[in-house]
Coordinates of C-alpha atoms in Angstrom, one line a residue:
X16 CA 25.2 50.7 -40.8
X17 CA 25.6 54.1 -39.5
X18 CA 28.3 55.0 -37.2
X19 CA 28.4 53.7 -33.1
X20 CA 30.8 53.0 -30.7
X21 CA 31.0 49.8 -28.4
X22 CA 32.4 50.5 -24.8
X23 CA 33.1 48.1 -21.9
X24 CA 33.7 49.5 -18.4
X25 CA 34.6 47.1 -15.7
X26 CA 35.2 49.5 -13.1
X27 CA 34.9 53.1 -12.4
X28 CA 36.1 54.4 -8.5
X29 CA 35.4 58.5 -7.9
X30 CA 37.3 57.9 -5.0
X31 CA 40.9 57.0 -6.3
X32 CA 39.8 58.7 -9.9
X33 CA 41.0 55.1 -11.8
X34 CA 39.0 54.3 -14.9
X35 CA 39.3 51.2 -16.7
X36 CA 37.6 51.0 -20.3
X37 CA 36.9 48.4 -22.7
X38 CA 36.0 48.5 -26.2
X39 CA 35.5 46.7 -28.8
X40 CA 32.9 45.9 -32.0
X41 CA 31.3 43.4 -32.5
X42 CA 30.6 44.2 -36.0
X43 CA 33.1 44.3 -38.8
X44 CA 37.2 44.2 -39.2
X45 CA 39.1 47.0 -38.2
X46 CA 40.8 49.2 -40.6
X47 CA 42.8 52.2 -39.2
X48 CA 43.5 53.3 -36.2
X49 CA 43.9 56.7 -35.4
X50 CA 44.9 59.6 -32.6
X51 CA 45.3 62.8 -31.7
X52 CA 46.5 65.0 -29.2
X53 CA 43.0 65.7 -27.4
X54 CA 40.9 62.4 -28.3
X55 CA 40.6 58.8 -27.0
X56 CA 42.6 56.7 -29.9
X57 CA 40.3 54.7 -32.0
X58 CA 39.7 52.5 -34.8
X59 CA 37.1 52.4 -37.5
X60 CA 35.1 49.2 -37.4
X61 CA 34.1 48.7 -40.9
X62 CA 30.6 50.2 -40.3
X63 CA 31.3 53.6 -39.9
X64 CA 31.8 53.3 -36.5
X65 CA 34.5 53.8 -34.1
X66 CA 35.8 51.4 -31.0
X67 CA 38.0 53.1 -28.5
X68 CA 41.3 51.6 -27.9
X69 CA 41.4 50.5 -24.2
X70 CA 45.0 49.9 -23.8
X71 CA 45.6 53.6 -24.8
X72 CA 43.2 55.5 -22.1
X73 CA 44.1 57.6 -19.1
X74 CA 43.8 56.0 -15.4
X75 CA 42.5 59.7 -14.2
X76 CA 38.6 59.7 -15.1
X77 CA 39.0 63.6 -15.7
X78 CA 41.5 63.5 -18.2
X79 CA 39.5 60.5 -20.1
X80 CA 36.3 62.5 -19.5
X81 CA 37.9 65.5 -21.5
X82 CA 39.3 63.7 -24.5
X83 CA 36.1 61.7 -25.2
X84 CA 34.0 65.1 -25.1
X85 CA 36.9 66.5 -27.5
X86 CA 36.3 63.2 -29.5
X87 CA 32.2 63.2 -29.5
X88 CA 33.4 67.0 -30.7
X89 CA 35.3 65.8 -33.4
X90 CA 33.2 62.7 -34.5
X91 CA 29.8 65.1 -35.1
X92 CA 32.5 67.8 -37.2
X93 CA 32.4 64.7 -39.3
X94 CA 28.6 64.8 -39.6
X95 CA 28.3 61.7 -37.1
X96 CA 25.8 63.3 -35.2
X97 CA 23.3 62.7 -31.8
X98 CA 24.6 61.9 -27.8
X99 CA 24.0 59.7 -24.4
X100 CA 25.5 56.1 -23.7
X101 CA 22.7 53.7 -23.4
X102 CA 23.4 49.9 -21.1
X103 CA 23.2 47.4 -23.5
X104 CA 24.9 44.2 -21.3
X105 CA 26.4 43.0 -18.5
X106 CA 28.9 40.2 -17.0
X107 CA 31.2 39.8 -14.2
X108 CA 34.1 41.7 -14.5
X109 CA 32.2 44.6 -16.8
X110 CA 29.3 46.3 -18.1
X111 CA 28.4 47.6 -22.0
X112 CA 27.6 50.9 -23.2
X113 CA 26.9 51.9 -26.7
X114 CA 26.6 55.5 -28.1
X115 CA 24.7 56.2 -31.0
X116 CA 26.1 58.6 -33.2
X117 CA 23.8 59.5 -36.2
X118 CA 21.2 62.0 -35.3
X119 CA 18.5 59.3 -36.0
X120 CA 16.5 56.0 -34.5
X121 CA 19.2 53.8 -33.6
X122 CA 19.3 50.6 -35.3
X123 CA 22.4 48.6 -33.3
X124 CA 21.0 44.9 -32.3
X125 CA 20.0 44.5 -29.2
X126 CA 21.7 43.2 -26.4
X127 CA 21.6 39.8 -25.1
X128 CA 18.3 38.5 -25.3
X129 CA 18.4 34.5 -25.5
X130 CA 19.1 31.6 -23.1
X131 CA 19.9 28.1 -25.0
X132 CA 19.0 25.1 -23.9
X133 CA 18.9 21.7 -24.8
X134 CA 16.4 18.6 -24.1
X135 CA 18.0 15.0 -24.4
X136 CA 16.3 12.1 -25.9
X137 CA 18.4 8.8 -25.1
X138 CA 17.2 5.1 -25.8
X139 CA 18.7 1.9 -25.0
X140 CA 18.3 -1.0 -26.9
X141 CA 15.3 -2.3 -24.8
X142 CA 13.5 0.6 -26.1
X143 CA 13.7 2.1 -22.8
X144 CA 14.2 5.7 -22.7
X145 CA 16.2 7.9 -20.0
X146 CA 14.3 10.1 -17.5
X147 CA 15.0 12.3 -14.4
X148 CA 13.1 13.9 -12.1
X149 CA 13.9 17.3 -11.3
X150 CA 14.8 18.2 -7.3
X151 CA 13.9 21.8 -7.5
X152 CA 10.1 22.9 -7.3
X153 CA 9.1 23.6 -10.7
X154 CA 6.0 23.4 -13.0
X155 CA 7.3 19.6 -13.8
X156 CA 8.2 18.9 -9.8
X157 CA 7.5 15.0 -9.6
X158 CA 7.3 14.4 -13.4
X159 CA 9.7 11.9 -15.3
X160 CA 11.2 14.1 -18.0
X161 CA 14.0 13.7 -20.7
X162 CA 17.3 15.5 -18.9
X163 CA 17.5 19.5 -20.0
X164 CA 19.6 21.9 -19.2
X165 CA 21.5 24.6 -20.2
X166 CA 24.7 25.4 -22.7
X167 CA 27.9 26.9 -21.2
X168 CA 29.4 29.5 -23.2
X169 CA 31.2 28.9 -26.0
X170 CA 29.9 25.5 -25.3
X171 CA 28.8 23.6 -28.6
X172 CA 25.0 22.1 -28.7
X173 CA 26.0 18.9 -29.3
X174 CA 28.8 19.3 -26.2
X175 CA 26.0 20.3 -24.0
X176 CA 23.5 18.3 -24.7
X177 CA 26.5 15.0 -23.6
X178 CA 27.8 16.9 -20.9
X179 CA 24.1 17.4 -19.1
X180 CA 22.9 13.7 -19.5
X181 CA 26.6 12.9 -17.9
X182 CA 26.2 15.3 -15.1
X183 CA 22.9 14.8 -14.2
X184 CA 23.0 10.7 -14.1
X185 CA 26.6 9.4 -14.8
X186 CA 25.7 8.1 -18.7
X187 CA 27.9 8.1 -21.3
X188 CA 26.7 9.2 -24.6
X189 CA 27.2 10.2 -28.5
X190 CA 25.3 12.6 -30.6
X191 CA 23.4 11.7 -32.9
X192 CA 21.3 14.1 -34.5
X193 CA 19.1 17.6 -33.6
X194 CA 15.3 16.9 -34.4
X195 CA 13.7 19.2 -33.5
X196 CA 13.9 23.2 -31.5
X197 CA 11.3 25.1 -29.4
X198 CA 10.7 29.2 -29.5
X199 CA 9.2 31.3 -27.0
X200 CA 9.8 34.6 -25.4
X201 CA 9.7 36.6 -22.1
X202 CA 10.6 33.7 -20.2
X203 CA 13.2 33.3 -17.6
X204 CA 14.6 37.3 -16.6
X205 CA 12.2 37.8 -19.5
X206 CA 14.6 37.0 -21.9
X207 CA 13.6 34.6 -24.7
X208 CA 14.3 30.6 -25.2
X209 CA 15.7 28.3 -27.8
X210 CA 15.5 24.9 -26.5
X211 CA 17.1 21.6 -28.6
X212 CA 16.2 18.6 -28.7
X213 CA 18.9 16.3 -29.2
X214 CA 18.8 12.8 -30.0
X215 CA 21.7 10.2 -28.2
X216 CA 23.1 7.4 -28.3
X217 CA 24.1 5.8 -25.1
X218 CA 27.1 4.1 -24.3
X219 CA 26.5 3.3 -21.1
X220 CA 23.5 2.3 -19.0
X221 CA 24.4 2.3 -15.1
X222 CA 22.5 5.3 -13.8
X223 CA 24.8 7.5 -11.0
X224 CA 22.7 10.8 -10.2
X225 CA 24.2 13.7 -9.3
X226 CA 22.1 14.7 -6.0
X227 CA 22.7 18.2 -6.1
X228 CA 21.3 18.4 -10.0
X229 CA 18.5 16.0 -10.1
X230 CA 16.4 14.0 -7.3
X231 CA 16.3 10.6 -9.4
X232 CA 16.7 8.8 -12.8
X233 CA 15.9 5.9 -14.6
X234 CA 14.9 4.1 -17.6
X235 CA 11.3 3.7 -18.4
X236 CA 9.4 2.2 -21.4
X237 CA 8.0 5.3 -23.9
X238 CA 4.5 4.3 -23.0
X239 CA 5.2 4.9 -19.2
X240 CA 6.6 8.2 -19.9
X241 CA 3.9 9.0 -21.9
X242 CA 0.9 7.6 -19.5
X243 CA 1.7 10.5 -17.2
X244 CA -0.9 13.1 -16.6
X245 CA 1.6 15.8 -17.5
X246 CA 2.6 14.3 -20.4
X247 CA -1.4 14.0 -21.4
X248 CA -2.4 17.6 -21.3
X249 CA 1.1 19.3 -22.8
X250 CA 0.6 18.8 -26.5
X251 CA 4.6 19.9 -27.3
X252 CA 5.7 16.9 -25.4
X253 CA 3.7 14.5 -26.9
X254 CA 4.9 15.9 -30.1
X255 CA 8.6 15.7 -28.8
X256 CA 8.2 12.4 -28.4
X257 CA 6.5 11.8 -31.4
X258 CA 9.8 12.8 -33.2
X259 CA 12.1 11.4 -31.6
X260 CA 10.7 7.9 -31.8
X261 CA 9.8 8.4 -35.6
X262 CA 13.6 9.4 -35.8
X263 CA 14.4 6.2 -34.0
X264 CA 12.3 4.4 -36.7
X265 CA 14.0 5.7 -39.5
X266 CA 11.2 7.8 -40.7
X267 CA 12.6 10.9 -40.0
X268 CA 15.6 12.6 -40.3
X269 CA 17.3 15.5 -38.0
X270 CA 20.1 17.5 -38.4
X271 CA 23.4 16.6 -37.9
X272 CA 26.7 18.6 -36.8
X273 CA 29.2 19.5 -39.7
X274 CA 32.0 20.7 -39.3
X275 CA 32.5 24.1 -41.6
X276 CA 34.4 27.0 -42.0
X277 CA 33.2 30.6 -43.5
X278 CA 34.8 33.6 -44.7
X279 CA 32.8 36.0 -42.7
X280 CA 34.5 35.4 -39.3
X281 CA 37.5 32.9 -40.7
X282 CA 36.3 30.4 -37.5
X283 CA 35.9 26.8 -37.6
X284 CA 32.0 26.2 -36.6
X285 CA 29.4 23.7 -36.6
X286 CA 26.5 23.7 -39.2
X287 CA 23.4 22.0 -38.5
X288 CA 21.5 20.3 -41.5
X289 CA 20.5 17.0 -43.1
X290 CA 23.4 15.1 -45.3
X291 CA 22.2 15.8 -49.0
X292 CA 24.8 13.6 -50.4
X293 CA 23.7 10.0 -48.6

């Protein structure tokens, strides 16, 4: 990849002149780190790029202004050409920029553009399955649904998916397996949606909603979940449900969480796939 730099900018005041940046790649290790008299000190990230060192800027916004003209200066003597800092995210506490250097379409990813959720199957040894109906108005206001929700950050899938059927009506539970995941785009902020459905195994069955998540829950029979006129015209469901019952039957398998480690981030993750070796 061609050169870029990441910044982060919490807060910037005209007033009392304070400037507080930032920085950091998200692509790559970091190899040097360099300075000079006139530049921001920075780092290459592995990619050509550079990330400015935040611990090392000025807290007057003029001075910092002039060193990273000096360093766009030096940077395109290097042949990294092109200009402007584009928004690329935001959170509390601080907002992204990125600068394209290269004199040429930029090609950095995106920012941010997905929300994960999960959708919980859970059946009880009567064959009855969990439900809850939603308080807020929504498309599925008044409908029995499997519990959904969304994952926390950093939060695992399988985490998440336990963690919303306990919130939501006071059952404990174990993961069992991933069966199946839903795609689509420009939903919610018109960002896109990867929802998983997540099979569990519950390990308790006395039902205490939480009133400010969910108006009610219960345990119904499949074919009561499945008689209701939502549940008739939205073709997905009735193919959720046909997969998590054929999972249930043993005639077909989902994914389960492994526990791996790679050698492109050194972090301890979870993989998702079928056990090749039973």
């Amino acid at each position: 990849m061609s050169a870029i730099a990441f910044c982060h900018i919490p807060s910037f005041s005209r007033h009392n002149k304070s400037w507080q940046l930032h920085a950091g790649s998200k692509h790559g290790n970091v190899v040097t780190s360099k300075t000079g008299g006139g530049v921001v000190r920075w780092r290459d990230d592995g990619y050509h790029g550079v990330v400015i060192d935040p611990a090392s800027l000025p807290s007057c916004a003029d001075v910092f202004a002039s060193q990273l003209q000096s360093s766009l200066a030096l940077w395109r003597s290097e042949g990294k050409k092109g200009e402007g800092f584009s928004y690329r995210d935001a959170e509390d506490g601080y907002v992204m920029l990125t600068y394209w250097i290269p004199d040429e379409p930029c090609s950095l990813p995106c920012g941010p553009s997905h929300q994960i959720g999960i959708a919980t199957f859970v059946l009880n040894l009567n064959n009855q399955v969990l439900v809850v109906k939603e308080k807020w108005s929504c498309s599925c206001s008044g409908v029995w649904k499997l519990p959904t929700g969304f994952i926390d950050k950093s939060e695992e899938l399988f985490s998440g998916a336990v963690r919303e059927v306990k919130e939501e009506t006071g059952i404990d539970t174990e993961f069992m397996e991933l069966v199946a995941f839903r795609h689509v785009h420009r939903v919610a902020f018109e960002k896109s949606d990867l929802l998983f459905v997540c099979m569990l195994k519950p390990l308790s069955l006395e039902i205490q909603i939480d009133e400010n998540e969910i108006e009610d829950a219960k345990w119904i029979s499949v074919d009561e979940l499945l008689s209701q006129q939502f549940y008739k015209e939205d073709e997905m469901l009735k193919r959720v449900m046909e997969i998590c019952m054929a999972a249930n039957d043993k005639k077909y398998s989902g994914f389960e969480a492994h526990r791996v480690v790679s050698k492109f981030d050194g972090k301890m993750s979870y993989l998702y796939y079928k056990d090749i070796t039973n």
